[in-house]
Coordinates of C-alpha atoms and ligand atoms in Angstrom, one line a residue:
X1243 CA 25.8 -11.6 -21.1
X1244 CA 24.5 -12.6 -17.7
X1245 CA 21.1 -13.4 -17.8
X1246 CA 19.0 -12.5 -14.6
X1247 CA 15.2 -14.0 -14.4
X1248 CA 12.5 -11.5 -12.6
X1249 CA 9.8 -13.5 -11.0
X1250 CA 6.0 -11.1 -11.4
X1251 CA 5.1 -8.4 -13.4
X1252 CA 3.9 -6.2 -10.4
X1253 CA 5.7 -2.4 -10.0
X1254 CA 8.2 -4.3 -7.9
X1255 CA 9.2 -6.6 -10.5
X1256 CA 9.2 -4.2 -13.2
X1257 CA 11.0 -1.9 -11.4
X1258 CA 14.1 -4.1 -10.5
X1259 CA 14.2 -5.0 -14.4
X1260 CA 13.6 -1.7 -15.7
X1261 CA 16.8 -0.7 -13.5
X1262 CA 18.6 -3.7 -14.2
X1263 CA 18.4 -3.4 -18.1
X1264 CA 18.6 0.5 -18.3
X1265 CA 21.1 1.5 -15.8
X1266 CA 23.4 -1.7 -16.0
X1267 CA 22.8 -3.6 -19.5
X1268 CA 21.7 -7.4 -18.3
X1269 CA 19.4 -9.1 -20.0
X1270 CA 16.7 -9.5 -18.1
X1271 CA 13.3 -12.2 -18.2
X1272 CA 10.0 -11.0 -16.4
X1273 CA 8.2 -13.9 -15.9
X1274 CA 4.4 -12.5 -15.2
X1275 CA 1.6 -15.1 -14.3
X1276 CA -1.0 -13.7 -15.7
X1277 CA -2.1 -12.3 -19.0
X1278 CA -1.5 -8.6 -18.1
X1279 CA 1.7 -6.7 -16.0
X1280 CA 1.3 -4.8 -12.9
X1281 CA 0.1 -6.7 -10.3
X1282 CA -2.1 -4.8 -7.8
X1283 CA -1.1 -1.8 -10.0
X1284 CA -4.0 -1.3 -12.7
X1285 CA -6.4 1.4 -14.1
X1286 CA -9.3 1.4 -16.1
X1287 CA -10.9 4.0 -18.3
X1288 CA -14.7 3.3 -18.4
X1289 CA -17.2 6.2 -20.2
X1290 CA -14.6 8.5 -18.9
X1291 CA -14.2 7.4 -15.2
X1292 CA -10.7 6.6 -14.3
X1293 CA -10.8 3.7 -12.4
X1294 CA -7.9 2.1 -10.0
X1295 CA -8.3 -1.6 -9.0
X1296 CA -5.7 -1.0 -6.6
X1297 CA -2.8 1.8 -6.1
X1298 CA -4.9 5.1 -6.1
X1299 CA -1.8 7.4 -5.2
X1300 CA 1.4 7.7 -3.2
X1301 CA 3.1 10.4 -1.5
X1302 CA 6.0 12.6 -3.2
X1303 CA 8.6 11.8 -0.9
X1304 CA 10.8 9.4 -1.7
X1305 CA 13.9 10.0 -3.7
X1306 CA 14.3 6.5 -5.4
X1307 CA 10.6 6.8 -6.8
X1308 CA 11.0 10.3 -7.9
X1309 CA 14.1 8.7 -9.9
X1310 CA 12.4 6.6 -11.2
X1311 CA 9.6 8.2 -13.1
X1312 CA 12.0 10.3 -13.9
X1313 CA 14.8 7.4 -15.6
X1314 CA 11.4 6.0 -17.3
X1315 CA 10.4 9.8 -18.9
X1316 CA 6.9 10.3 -17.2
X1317 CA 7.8 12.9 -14.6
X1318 CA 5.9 15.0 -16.4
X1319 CA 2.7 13.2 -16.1
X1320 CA 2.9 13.2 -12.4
X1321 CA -0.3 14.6 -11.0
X1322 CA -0.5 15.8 -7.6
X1323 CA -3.8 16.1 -5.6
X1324 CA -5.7 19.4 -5.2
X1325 CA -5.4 21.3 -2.1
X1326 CA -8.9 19.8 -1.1
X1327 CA -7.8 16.5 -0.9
X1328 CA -6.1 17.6 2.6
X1329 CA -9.0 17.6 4.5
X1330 CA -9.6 14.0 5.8
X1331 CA -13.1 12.8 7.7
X1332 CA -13.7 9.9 9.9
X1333 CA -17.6 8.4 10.1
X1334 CA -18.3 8.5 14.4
X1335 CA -22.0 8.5 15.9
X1336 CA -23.8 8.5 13.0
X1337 CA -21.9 11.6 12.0
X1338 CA -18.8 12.5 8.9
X1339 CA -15.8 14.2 11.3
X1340 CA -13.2 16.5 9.9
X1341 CA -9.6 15.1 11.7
X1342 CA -7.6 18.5 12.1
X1343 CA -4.1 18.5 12.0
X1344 CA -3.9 22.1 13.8
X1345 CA -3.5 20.4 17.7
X1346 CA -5.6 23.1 19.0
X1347 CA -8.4 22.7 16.5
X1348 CA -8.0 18.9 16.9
X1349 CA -8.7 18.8 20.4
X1350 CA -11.5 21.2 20.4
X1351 CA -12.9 19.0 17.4
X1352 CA -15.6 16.0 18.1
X1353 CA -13.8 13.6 16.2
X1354 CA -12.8 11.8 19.4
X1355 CA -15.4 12.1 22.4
X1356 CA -14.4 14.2 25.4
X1357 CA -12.8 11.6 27.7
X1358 CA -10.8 9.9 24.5
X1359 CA -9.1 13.8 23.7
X1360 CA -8.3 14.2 27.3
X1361 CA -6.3 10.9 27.2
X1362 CA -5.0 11.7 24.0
X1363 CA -3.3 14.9 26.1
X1364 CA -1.7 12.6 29.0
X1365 CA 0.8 11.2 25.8
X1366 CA 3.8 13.2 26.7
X1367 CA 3.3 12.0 30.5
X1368 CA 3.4 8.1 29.2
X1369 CA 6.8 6.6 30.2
X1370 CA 8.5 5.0 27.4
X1371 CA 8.3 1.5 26.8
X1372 CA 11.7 -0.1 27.7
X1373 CA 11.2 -3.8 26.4
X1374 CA 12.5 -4.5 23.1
X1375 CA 9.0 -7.0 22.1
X1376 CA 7.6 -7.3 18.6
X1377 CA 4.5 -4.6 20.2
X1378 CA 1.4 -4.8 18.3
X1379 CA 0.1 -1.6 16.9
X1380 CA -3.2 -1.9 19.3
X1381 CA -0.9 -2.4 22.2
X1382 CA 1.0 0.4 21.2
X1383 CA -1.5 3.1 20.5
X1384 CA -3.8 1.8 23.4
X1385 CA -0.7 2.7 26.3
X1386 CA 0.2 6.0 24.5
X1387 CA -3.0 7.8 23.5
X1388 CA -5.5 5.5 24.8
X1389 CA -8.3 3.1 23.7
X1390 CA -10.7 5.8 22.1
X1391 CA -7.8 7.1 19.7
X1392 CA -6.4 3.8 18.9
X1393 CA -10.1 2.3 18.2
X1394 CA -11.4 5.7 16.2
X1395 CA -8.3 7.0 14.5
X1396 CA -5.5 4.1 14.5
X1397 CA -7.4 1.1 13.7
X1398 CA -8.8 3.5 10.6
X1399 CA -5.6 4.3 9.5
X1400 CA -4.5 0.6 9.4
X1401 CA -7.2 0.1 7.5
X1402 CA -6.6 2.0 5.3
X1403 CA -2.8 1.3 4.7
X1404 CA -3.0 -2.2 5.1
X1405 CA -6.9 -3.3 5.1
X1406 CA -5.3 -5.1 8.8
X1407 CA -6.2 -5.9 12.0
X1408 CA -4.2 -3.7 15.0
X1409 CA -4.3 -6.3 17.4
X1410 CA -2.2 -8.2 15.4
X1411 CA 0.3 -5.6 13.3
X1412 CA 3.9 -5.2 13.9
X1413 CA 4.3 -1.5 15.4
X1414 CA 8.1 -2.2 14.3
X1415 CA 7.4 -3.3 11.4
X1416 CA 4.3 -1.7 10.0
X1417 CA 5.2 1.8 10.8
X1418 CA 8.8 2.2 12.2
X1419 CA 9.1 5.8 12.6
X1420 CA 6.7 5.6 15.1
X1421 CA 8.3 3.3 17.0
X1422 CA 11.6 4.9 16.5
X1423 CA 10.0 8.3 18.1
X1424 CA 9.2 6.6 21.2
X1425 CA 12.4 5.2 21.5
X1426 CA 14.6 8.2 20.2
X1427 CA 12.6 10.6 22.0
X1428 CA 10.1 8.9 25.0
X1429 CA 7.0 10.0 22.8
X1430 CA 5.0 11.2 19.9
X1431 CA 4.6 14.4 20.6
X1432 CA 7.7 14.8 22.2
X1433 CA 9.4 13.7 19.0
X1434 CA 7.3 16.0 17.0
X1435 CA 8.3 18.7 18.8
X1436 CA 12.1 17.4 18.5
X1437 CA 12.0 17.1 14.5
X1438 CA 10.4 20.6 14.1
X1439 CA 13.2 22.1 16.1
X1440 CA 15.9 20.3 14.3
X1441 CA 14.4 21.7 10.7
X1442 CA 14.6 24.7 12.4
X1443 CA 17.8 24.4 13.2
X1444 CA 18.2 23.2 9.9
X1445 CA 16.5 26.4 8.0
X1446 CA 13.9 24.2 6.8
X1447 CA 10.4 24.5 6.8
X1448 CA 8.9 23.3 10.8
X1449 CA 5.1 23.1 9.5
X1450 CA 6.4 20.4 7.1
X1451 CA 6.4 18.0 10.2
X1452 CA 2.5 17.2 11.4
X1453 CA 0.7 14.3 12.3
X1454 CA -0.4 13.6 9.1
X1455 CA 0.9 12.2 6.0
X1456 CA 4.1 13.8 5.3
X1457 CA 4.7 14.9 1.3
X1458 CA 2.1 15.5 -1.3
X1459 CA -0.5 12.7 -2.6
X1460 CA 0.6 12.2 -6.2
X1461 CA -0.1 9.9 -9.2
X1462 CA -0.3 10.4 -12.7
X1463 CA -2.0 11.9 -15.7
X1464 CA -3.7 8.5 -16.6
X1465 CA -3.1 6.9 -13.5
X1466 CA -0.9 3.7 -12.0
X1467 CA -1.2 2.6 -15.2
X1468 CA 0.7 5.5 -16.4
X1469 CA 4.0 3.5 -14.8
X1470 CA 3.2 0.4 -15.5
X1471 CA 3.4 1.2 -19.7
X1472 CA 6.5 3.2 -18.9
X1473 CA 8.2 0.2 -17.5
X1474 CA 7.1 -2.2 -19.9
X1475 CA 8.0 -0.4 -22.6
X1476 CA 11.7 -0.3 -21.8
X1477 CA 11.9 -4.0 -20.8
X1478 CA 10.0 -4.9 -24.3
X1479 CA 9.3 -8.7 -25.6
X1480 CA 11.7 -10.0 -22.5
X1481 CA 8.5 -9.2 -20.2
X1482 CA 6.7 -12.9 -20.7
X1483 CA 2.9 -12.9 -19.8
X1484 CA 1.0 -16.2 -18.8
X1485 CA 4.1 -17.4 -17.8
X1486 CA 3.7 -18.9 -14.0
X1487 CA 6.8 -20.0 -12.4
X1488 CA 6.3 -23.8 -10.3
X1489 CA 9.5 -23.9 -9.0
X1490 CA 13.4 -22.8 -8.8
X1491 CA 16.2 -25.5 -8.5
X1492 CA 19.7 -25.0 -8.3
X1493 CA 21.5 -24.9 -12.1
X1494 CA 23.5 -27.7 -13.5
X1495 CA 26.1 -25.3 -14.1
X1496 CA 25.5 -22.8 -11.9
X1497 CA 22.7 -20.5 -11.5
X1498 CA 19.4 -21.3 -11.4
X1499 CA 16.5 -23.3 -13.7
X1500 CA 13.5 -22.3 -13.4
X1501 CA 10.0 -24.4 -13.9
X1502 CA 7.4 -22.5 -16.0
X1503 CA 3.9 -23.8 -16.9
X1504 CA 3.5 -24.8 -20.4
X1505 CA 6.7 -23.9 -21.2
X1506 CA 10.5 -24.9 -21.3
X1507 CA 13.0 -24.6 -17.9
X1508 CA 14.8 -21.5 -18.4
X1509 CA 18.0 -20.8 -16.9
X1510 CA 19.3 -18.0 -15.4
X1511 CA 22.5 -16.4 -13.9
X1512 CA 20.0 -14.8 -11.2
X1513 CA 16.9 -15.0 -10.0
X1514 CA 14.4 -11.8 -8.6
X1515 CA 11.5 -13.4 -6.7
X1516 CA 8.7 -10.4 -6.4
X1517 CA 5.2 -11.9 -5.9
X1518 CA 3.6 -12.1 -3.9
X1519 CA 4.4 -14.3 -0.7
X1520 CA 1.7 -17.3 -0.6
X1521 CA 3.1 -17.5 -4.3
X1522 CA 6.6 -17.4 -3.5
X1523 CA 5.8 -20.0 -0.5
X1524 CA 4.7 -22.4 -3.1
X1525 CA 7.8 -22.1 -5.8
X1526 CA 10.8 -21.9 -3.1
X1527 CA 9.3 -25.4 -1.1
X1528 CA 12.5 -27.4 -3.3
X1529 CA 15.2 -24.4 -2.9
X1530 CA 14.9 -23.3 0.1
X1531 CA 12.1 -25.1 2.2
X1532 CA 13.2 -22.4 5.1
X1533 CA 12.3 -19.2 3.4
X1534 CA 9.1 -21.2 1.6
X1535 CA 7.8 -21.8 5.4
X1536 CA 8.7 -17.7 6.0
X1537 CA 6.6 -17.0 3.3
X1538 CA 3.3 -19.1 4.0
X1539 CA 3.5 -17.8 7.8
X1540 CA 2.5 -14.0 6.0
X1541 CA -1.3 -13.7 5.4
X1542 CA -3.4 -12.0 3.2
X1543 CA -6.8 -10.6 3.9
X1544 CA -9.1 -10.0 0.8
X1545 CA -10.4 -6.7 0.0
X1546 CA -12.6 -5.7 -2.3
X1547 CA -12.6 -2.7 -4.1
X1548 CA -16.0 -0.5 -5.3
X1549 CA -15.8 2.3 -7.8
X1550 CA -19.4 4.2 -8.1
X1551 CA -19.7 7.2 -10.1
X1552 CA -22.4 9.6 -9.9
X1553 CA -24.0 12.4 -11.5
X1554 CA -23.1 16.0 -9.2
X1555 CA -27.2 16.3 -9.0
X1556 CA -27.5 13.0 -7.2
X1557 CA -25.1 13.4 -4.1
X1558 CA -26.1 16.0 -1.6
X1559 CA -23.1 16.1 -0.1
X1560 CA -19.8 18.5 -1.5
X1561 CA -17.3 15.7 -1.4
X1562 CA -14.6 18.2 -0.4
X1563 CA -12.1 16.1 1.1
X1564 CA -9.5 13.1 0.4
X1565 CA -13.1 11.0 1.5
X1566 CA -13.5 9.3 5.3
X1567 CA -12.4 5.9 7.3
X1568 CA -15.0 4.0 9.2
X1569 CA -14.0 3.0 13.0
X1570 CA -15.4 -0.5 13.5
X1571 CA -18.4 -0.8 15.8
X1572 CA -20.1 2.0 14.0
X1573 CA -22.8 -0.1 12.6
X1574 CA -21.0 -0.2 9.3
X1575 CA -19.0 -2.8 7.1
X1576 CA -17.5 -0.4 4.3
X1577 CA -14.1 0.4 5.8
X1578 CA -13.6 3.9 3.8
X1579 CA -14.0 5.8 0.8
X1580 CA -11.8 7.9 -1.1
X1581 CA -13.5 11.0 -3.0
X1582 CA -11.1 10.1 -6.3
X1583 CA -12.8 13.2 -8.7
X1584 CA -12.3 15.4 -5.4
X1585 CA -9.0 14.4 -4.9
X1586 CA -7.6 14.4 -8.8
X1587 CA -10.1 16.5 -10.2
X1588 CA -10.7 15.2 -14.2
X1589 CA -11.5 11.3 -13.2
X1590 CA -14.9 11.5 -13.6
X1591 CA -16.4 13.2 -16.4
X1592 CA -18.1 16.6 -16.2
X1593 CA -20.6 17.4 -13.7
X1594 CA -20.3 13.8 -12.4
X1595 CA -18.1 12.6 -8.9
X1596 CA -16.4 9.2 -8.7
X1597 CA -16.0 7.2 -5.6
X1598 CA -13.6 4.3 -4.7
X1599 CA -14.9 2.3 -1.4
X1600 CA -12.8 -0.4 0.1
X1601 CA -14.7 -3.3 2.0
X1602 CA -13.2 -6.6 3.2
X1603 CA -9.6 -6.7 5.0
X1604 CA -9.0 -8.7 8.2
X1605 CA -11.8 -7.2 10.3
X1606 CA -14.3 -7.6 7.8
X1607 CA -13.4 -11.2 6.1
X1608 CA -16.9 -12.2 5.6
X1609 CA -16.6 -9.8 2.9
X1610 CA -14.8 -11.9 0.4
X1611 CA -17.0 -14.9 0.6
X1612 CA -20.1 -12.8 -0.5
X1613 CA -21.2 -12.4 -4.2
X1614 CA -20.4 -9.5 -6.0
X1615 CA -24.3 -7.7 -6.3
X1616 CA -24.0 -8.8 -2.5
X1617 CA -21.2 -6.3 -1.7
X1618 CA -22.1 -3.8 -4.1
X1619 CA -25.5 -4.0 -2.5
X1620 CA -23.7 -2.9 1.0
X1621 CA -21.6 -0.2 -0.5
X1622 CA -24.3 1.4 -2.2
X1623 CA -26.5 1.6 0.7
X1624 CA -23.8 2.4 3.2
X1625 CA -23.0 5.1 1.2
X1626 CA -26.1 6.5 0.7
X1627 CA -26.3 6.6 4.5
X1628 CA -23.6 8.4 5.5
X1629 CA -23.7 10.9 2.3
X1630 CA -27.5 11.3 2.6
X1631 CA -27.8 9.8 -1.3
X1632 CA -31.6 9.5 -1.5
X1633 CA -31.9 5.1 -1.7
X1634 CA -32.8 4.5 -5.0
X1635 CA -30.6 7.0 -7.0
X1636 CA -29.0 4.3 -8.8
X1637 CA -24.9 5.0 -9.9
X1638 CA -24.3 5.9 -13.2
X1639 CA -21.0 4.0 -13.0
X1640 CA -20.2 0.9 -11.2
X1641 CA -17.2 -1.3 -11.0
X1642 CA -15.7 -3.8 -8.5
X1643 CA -12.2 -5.1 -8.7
X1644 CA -12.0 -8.0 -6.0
X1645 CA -8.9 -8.9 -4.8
X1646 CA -9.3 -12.1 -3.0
X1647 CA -5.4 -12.0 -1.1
X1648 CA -5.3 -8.1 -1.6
X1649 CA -2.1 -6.5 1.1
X1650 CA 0.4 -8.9 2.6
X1651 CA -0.1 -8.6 6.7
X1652 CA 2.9 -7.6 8.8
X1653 CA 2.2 -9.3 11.7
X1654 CA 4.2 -9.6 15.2
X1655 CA 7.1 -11.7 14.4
X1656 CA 7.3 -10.1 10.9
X1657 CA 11.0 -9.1 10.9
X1658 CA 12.1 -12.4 12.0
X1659 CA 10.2 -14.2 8.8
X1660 CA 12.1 -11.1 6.6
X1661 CA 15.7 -12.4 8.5
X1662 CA 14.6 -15.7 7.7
X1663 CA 14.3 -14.9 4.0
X1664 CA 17.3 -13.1 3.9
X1665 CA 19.3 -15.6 5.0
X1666 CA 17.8 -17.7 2.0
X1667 CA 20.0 -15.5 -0.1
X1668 CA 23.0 -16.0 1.5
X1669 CA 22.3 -19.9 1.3
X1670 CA 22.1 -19.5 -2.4
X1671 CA 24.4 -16.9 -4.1
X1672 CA 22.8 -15.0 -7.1
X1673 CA 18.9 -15.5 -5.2
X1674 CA 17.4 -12.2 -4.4
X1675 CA 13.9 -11.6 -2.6
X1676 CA 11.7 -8.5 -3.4
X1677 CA 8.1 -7.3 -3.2
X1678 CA 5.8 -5.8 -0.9
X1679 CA 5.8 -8.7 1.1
X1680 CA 8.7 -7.6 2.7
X1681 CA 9.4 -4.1 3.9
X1682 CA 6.5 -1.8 2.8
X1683 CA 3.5 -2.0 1.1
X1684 CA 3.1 1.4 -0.8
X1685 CA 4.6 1.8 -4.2
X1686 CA 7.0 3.9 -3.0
X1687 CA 8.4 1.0 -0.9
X1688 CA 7.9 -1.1 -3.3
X1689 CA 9.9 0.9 -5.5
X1690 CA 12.9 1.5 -3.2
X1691 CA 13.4 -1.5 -1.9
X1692 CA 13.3 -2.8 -6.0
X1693 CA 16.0 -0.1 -6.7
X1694 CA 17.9 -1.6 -3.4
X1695 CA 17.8 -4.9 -4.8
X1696 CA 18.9 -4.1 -8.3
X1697 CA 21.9 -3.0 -7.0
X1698 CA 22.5 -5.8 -4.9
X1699 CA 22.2 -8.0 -8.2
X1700 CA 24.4 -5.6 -10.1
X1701 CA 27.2 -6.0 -7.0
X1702 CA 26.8 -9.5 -7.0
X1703 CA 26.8 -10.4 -11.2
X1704 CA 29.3 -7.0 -11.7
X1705 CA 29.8 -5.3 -14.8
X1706 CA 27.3 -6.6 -17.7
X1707 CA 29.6 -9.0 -20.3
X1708 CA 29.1 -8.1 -24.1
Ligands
FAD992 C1 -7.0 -2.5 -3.1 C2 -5.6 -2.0 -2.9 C3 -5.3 -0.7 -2.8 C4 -4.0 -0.2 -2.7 N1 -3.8 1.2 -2.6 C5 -2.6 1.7 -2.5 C6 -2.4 3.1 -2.6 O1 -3.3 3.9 -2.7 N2 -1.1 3.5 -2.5 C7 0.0 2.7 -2.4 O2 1.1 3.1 -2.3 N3 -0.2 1.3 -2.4 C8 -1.5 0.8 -2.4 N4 -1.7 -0.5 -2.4 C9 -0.5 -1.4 -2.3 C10 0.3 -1.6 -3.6 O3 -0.6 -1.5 -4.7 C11 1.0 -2.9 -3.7 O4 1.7 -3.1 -2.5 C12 2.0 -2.9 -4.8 O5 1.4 -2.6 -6.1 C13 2.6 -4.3 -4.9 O6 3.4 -4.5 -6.0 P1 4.3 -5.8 -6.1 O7 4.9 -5.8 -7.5 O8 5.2 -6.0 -5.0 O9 3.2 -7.0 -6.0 P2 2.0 -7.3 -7.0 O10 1.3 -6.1 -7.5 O11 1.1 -8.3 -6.2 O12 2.6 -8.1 -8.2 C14 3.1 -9.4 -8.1 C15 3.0 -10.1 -9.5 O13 3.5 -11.4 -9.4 C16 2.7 -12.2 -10.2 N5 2.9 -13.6 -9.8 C17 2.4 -14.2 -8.7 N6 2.8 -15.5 -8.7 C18 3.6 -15.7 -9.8 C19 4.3 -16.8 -10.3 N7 4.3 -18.0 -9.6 N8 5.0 -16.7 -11.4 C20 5.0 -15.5 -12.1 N9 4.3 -14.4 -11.7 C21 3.6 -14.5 -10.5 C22 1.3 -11.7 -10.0 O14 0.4 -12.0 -11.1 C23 1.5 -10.2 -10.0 O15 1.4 -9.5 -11.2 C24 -2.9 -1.0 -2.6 C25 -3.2 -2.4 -2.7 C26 -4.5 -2.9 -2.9 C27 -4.7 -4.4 -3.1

């Protein structure tokens, strides 16, 4: 039976061997670090707030994940968010500001002053950019709808996905569909108005393309978690915890061995690398000193991550809403907050709210070095600023999951490091490179792109031997 070795416990990991044992019959070793799987992916239950120390949701679009929960029998603990969690707010002067997706009610909203909105119209007049460059996303949103959206809306939003910094994200390789409607169609908005005509041509539903996020916010009854147990409980004792892989080297026979600390070289047919990349940087240096060098050359910013719940009585505000981002240069270091028992109502217990604030990320790295009452400190009273939480209510609930190298950064030249890493598998047949540090940081990349790569192990091992 071919034996095929998955290196970290994260979704991605457990993904590709949950596919790899179920839908082809290997057998299969997930090596996981440390003493619990799921990587970035992990809730926590405490006095009846549900807590996420990473992962709060995803959208329902993707195929290959909708597969999946579905192969691993918890489709029907998928919980979508309420209808309140479409209204989103950004923090401006002093000031929480609904963002519209209606473009009327957009413009004729303050969430961007006058003269930003006016450039914001000019988009469609913006010639399309002809050079082929690695654009950042600051560059990029700066030429097409000018410095006051890309500094009060886009710089949020990468925040928000990717804790990052615009000035130094891929556009191509952060968020390729919008580069691909420049270049398909000269535009945003023209290429907005060019997909709603083709799903009308198509009989489909027009509305369903808007600026904003496109399918439904989704998780699960007990959260990430949820998936994580469904996973591991298909792939069983072959999931090894507190097992730490040093290093790969090419197999006596074949294949590969792999180094483990504290424990015996094991061997393996085929080997699935899915942590993340300053890890894999360190383990590749003997097999592949190329890809190792890709690896290192993708950074990660720390984050931390705040969960305060409250009792209804002490927050004047409703909370209606998926919660707000915070533009930089707005006097605060908090970069967002979601509005969790808003959003999937039943995470906070009754009468109370729970919020989840992220703080950190490239803009604010400061962050990371400070000590924990330090940053909860700064949430708390940030918080109570923009919410109008009288100072002193003190949370009924507080927890904060630190994630000192929290999202891997796609940074100009990304794609090249990826081709760079891809051409480490075709150096060493039977080597296969997954993860988030590659194409898409989400779970539902994370997900297709495992599913992707099973089946690239399955077409290069063939049918399972008995
Ligand atoms: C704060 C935060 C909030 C997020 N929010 C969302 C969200 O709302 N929606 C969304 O879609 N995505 C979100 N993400 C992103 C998403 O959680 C991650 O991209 C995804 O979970 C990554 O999964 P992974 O398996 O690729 O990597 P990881 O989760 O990092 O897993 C990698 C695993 O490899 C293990 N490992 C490392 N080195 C070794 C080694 N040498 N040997 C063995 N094992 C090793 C690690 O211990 C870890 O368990 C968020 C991320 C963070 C940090």
């Amino acid at each position: 039976m071919f034996h095929i070795a998955v290196i970290g416990g994260g979704i991605s990991g457990l993904a590709v061997a949950f596919r790899l044992k179920r839908a082809v019959g290997y057998q299969v070793t997930v090596l996981e670090a440390e003493d619990r799987p799921g990587g970035k992916a992990h809730t926590e239950v405490i006095d009846g707030f549900t807590c996420e120390a990473g992962t709060n949701s995803w959208l329902d679009k993707e195929q290959a994940a909708r597969d999946l929960l579905e192969e691993a029998g918890i489709s029907d603990r998928i919980k979508p968010a309420s209808q309140s969690a479409e209204r989103r707010f950004i923090y401006r002067a002093n000031q929480l500001r609904e963002v519209k997706l209606h473009p009327l009610k957009f413009m004729t909203s303050s969430v961007l002053p006058l003269g930003a909105r006016l450039r914001l119209a000019l988009e469609p007049f913006v010639a399309k950019q002809t050079q082929t460059s690695d654009e950042t996303l600051a560059d990029f949103a700066t030429r097409r709808l000018g410095k006051g959206a890309c500094d009060i809306l886009i710089g949020p939003m990468a925040s928000g996905i990717y804790a990052g910094d615009p000035n130094e994200m891929s556009l191509k390789s952060c968020f390729n569909k919008v580069y691909q409607l420049e270049q398909q169609h000269g535009g945003l908005i023209k290429g907005m108005l060019a997909l709603k005509k083709a799903k009308k041509a198509a009989g489909e539903d027009p509305s369903a393309v808007t600026a904003g996020p496109s399918g439904r916010i989704t998780s699960l009854e007990g959260g990430v978690s949820d998936l994580v147990q469904a996973l591991t409980a298909e792939i069983g004792t072959d999931l090894k915890l507190g097992a730490r892989v040093l290093g790969i080297a090419p197999g006596a026979q074949g294949g590969f061995t792999l180094h483990i600390e504290g424990s015996e070289p094991m061997t393996a047919d085929a080997v699935v690398t899915a942590t993340p990349a300053w890890s894999a940087a360190e383990y590749l240096k003997q097999l592949d000193p190329d890809a190792a060098t890709a690896f290192s050359e993708i950074p990660y910013p720390s984050l931390d991550v705040i969960c305060l719940g409250y009792h209804k009585n002490q927050v004047p505000h409703d909370l209606h809403g998926f919660g707000f981002l915070v533009p930089r240069g707005q006097d605060k270091t908090i970069l967002g907050s979601l509005w969790t028992s808003s959003i999937f109502p039943g995470r906070a217990p009754q009468d109370h709210v729970l919020m989840r604030t992220m703080i950190g990320g490239m803009l604010e790295p400061q962050v990371g070095e400070w000590p924990p009452e330090r940053v909860i400190a700064t949430v708390r009273e940030e918080l109570s600023a923009i919410l109008g939480i009288p100072t002193g209510e003190a949370p009924v609930l507080t927890r904060i999951f630190r994630h000192p190298r929290a999202i891997p950064q796609y940074h100009v030249g990304h794609a090249h490091r990826v081709a760079r890493i891809r051409a480490a598998e075709s150096r060493h047949p039977g080597f296969f490179a997954t993860g988030n540090a590659l194409l898409g940081v989400g779970v539902i990349d994370c997900i297709r792109e495992s599913v992707a790569t099973a089946h690239r192990v399955s077409l290069f091992l063939g049918p399972a031997k008995t």
